[in-house]
mmCIF file of C-alpha atoms in Angstrom:
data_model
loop_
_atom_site.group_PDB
_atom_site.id
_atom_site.type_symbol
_atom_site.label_atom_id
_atom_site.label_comp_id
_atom_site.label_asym_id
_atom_site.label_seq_id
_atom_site.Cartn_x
_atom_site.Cartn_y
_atom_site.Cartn_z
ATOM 1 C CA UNK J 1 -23.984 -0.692 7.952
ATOM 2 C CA UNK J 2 -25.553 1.811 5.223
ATOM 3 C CA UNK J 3 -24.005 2.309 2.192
ATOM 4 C CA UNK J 4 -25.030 6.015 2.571
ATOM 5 C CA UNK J 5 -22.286 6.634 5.351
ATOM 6 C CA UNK J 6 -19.792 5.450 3.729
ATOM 7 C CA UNK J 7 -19.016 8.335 1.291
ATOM 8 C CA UNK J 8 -15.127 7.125 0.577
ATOM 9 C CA UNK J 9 -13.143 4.171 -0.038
ATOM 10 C CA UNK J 10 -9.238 4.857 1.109
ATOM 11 C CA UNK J 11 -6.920 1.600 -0.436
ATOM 12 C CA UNK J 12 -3.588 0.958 0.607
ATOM 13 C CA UNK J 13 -1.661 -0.393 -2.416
ATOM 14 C CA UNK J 14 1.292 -2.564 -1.828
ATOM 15 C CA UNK J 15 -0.319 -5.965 -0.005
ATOM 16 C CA UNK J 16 -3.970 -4.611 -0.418
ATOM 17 C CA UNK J 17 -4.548 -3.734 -4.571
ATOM 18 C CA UNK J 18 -1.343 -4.987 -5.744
ATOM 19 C CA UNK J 19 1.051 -7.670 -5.138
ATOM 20 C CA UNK J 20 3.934 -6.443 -5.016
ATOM 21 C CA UNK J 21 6.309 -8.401 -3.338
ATOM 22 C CA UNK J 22 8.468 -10.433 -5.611
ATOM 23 C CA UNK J 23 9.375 -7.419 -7.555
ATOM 24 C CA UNK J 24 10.194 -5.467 -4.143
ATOM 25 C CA UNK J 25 12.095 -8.699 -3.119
ATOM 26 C CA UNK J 26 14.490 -8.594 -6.569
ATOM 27 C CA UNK J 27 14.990 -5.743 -6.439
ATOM 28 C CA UNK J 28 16.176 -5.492 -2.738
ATOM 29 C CA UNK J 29 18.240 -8.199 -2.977
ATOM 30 C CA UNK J 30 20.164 -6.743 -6.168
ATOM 31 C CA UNK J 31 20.764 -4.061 -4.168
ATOM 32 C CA UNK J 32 22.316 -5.463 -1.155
ATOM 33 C CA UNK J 33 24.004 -8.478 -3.285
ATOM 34 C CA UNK J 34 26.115 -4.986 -4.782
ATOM 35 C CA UNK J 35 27.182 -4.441 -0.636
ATOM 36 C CA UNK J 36 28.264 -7.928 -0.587
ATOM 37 C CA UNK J 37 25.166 -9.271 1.755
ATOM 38 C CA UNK J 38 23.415 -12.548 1.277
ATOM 39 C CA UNK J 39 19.932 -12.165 -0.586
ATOM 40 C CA UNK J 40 16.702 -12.750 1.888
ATOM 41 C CA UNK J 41 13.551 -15.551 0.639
ATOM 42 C CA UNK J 42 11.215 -13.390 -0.906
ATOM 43 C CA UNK J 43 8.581 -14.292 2.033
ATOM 44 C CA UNK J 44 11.049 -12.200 3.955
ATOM 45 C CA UNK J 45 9.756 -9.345 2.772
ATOM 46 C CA UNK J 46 6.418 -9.120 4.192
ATOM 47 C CA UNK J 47 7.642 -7.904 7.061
ATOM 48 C CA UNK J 48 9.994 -5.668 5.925
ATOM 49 C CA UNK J 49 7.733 -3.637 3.544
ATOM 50 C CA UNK J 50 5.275 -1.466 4.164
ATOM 51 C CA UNK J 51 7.211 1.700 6.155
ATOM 52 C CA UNK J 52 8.689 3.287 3.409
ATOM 53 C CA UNK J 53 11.620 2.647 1.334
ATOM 54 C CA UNK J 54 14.284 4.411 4.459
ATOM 55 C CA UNK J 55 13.119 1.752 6.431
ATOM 56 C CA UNK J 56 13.084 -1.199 3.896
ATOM 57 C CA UNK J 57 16.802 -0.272 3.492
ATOM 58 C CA UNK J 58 17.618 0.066 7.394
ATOM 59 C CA UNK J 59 15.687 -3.402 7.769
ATOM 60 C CA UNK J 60 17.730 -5.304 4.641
ATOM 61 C CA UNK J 61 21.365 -3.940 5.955
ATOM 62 C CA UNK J 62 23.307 -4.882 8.581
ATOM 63 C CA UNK J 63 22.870 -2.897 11.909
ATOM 64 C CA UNK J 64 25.062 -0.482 12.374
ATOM 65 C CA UNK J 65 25.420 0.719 8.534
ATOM 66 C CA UNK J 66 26.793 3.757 7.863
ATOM 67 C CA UNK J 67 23.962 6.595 6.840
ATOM 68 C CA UNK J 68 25.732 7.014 3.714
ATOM 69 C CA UNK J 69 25.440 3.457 2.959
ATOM 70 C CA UNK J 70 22.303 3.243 3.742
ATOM 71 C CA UNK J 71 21.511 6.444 1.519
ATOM 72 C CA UNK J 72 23.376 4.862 -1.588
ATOM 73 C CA UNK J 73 21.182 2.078 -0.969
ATOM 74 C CA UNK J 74 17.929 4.018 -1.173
ATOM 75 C CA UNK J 75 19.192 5.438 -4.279
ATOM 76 C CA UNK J 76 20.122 2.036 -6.232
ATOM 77 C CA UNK J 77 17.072 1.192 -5.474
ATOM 78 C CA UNK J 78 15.234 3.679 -6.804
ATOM 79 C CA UNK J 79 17.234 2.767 -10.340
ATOM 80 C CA UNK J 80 16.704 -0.755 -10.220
ATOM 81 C CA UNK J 81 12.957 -0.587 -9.070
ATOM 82 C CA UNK J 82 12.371 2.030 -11.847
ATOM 83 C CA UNK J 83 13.442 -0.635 -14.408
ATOM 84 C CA UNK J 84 11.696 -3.701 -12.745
ATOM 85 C CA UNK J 85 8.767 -2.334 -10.931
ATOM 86 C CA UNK J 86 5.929 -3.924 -12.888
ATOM 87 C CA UNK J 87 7.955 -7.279 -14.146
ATOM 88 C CA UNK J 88 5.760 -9.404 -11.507
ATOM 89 C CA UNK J 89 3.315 -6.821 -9.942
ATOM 90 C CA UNK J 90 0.077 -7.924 -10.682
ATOM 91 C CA UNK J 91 -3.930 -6.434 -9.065
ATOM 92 C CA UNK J 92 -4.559 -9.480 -6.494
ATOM 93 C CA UNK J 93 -7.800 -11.445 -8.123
ATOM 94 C CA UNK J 94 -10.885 -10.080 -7.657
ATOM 95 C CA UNK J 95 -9.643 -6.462 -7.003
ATOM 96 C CA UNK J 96 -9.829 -5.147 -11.022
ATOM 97 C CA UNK J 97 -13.730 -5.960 -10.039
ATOM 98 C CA UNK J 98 -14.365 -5.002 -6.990
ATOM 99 C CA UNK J 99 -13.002 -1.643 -7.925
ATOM 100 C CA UNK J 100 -14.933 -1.289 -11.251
ATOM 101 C CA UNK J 101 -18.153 -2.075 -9.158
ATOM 102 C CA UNK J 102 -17.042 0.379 -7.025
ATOM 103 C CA UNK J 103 -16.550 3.261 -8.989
ATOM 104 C CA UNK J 104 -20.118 2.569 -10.198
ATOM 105 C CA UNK J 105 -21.593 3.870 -6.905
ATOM 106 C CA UNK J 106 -21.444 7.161 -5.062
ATOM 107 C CA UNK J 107 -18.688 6.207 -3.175
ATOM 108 C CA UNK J 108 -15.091 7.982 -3.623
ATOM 109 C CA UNK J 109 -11.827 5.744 -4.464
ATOM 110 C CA UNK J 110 -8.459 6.719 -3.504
ATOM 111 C CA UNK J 111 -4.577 5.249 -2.430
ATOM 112 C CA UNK J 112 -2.611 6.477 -0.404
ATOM 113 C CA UNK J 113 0.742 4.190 0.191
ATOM 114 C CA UNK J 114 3.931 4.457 2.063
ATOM 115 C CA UNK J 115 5.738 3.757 -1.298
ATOM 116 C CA UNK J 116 7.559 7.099 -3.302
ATOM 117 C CA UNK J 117 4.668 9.386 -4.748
ATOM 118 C CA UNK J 118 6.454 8.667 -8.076
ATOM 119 C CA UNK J 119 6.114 4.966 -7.806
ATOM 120 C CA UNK J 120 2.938 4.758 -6.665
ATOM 121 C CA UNK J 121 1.376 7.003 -9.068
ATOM 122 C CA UNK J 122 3.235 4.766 -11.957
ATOM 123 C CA UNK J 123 1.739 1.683 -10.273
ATOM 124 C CA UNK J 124 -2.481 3.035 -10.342
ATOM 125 C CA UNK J 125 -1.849 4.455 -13.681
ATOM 126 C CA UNK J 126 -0.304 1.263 -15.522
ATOM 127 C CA UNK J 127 -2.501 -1.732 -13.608
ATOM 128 C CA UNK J 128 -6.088 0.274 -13.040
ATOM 129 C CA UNK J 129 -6.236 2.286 -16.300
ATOM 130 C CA UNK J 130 -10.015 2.283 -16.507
ATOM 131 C CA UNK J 131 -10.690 2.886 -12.825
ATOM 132 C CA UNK J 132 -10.969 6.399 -11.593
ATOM 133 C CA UNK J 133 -9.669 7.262 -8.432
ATOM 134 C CA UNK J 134 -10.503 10.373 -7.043
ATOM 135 C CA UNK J 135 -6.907 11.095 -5.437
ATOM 136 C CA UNK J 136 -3.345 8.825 -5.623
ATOM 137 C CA UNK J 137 -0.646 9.516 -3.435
ATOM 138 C CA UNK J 138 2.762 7.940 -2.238
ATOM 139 C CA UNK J 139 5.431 9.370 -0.053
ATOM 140 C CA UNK J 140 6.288 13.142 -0.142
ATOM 141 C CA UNK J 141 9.015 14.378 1.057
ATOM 142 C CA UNK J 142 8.642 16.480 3.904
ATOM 143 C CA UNK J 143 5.264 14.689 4.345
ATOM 144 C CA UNK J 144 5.163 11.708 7.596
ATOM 145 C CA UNK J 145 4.985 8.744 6.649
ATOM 146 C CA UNK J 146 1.528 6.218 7.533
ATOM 147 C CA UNK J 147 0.656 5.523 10.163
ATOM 148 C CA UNK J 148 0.976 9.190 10.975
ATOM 149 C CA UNK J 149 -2.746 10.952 10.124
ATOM 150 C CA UNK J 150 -1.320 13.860 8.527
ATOM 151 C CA UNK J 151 -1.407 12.325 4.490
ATOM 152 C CA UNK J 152 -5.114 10.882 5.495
ATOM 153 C CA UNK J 153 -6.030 13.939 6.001
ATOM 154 C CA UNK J 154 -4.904 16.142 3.777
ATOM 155 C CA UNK J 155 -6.539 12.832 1.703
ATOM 156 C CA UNK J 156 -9.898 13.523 3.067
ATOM 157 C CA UNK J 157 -10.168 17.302 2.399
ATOM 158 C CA UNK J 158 -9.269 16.182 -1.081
ATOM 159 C CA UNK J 159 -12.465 13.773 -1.198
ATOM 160 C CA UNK J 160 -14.707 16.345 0.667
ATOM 161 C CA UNK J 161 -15.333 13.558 3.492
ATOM 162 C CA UNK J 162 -15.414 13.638 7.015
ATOM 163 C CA UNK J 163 -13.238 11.057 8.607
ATOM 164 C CA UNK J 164 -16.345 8.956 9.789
ATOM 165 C CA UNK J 165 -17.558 8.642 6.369
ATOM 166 C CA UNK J 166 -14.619 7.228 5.603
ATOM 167 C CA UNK J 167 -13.297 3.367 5.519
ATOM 168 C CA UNK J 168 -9.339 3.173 5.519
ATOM 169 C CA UNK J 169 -8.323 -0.525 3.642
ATOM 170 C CA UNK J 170 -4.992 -2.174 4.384
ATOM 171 C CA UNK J 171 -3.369 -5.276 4.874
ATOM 172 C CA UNK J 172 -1.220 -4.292 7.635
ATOM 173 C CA UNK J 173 -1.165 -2.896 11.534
ATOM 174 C CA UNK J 174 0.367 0.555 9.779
ATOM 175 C CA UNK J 175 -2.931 0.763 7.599
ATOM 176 C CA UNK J 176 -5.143 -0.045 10.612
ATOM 177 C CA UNK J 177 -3.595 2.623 12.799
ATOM 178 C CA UNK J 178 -3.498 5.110 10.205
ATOM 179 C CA UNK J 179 -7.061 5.047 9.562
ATOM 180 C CA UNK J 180 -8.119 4.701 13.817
ATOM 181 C CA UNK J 181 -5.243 8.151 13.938
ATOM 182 C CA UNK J 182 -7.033 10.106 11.137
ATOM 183 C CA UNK J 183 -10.862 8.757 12.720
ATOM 184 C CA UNK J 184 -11.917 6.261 9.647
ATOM 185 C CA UNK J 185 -13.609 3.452 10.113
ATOM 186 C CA UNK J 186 -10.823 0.444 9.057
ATOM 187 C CA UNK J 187 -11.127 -2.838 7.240
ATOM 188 C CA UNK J 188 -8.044 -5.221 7.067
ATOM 189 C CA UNK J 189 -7.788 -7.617 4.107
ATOM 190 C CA UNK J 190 -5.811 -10.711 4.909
ATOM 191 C CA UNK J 191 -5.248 -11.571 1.229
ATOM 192 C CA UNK J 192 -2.119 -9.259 1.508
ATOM 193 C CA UNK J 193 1.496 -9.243 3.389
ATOM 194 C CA UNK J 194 0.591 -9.357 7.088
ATOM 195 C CA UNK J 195 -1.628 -12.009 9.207
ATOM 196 C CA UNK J 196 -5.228 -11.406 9.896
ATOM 197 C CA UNK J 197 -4.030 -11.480 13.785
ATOM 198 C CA UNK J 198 -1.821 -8.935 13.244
ATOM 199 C CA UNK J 199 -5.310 -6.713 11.682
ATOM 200 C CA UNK J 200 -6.983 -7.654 14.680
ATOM 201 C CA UNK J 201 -4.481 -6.589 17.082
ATOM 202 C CA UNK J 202 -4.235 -3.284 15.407
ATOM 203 C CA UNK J 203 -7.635 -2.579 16.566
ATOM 204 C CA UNK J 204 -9.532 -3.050 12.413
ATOM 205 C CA UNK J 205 -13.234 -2.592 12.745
ATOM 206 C CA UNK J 206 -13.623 -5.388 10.389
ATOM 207 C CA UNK J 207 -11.745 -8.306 8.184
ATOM 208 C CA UNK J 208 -12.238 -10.161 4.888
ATOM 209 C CA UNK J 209 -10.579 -12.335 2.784
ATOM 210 C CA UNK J 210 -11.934 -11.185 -0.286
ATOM 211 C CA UNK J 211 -12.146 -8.126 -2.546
ATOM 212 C CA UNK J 212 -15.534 -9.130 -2.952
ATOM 213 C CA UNK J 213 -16.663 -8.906 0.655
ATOM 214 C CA UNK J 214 -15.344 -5.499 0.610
ATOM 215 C CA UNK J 215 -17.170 -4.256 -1.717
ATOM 216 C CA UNK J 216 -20.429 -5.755 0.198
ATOM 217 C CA UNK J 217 -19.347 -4.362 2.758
ATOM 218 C CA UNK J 218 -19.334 -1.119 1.113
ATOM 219 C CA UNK J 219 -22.625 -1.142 -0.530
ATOM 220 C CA UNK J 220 -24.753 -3.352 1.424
ATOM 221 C CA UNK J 221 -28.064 -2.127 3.332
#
C-alpha cells in the first residue's frame, strides 16, 4: 500500500490508544456494589465495554432493571469515573511513538470513541499532550453511537478526506464495522480488549500486534 492514499489515521481510544480497563472496571463495580450486586473480575469487562456507557450499565445490572435504575446508574458513574478516570489509564507501549512518528507525516490523526465526548476529550488531552490530533470526539447526545457511520463521517468532512483515504483503527468488531459502514479501509489491533478472531470476523482489512506495525503500515511504500 502507498503511503500517499492514506491521507487519515482514525484511532479508537479505549482498548486501541489507552488502556482503560481497570479504571472502567472500579469504577463499575463501585457503582453496582451501591445496588447491592456482586463486583465482576476486571477481565469481565472486555466484553462489556466498548458500546457506550447505556449499555455498560444494562450489561453490569441484572436483567430486568428498572430504567430508572439503570439511569441512576449511568449517573453515579459519571461521578465516580470523573474522580478516578486516569488513576490506572495508561497509552499501551509503543503508542506515545507511533503517534509522534505519525504526526510527523502528512497523514491526519483523530479519535473518535463510544465513551462521553467529555471523557474522551479529558483522556487525549491529559495522556497525548504533545500529539496533535486533528479532531477528538466521544459520544454526543443525539449523535448514534459506533458502529453507526454517522460520527465517522461527520469525522471525515472534518479531516477533508474521502472515506477511502481513510484507515479506521480499533480493537473491537464495533470499530471494524464502523469503519467498513462509513467506507474506510480498517486495521484491528489485538493488543486491546477483544480477540484478533473476533477482528477477523468483523471483516478488518488488516491486523497487528503492534503500534509499530501500524505505523508501517501507514507509511510504508
Amino acid at each position: 500500500m502507498k503511503s500517499k492514499l492514506i491521507k487519515a489515521v482514525i484511532f479508537d481510544l479505549d482498548g486501541t490508544l489507552l488502556n482503560t480497563l481497570e479504571d472502567i472496571a472500579d469504577c463499575a463495580n463501585e457503582v453496582i456494589l451501591e445496588f447491592g450486586i456482586k463486583p465482576y473480575p476486571v477481565e469481565s469487562y472486555r466484553h462489556f465495554v466498548g458500546n457506550g456507557l447505556q449499555a455498560l450499565i444494562i450489561r453490569i445490572m441484572p436483567e430486568g432493571t428498572k430504567k430508572s435504575a439503570l439511569d441512576a446508574g449511568v449517573e453515579r458513574f459519571r461521578e465516580i469515573y470523573e474522580l478516578r478516570w486516569h488513576e490506572k489509564t495508561r497509552p499501551y507501549p509503543g503508542v506515545m511513538e507511533m503517534l509522534d512518528s505519525l504526526q510527523n507525516t502528512p497523514t491526519s490523526i483523530a479519535v473518535l470513541s463510544n465513551k462521553p465526548d467529555t471523557f474522551t476529550r479529558q483522556c487525549v488531552h491529559y495522556f497525548f499532550p504533545s500529539i496533535h490530533f486533528h479532531a477528538a470526539a466521544g459520544n454526543i447526545t443525539g449523535v448514534p453511537l459506533k458502529p453507526d457511520p454517522q460520527s465517522t463521517i461527520d469525522m471525515l468532512r472534518t479531516l477533508e478526506t474521502q472515506p477511502n483515504q481513510c484507515l479506521f483503527v480499533g480493537d473491537s468488531s464495533v470499530d471494524i464495522k464502523t469503519g467498513r459502514a462509513a467506507g474506510t479501509r480498517t486495521l484491528g489491533v489485538t493488543w486491546g480488549f477483544r480477540t484478533e478472531t473476533e477482528l477477523i470476523e468483523a471483516g478488518a482489512d488488516a491486523v497487528i500486534s503492534t503500534p509499530e506495525e501500524l505505523l508501517h503500515y501507514v507509511i510504508a511504500s
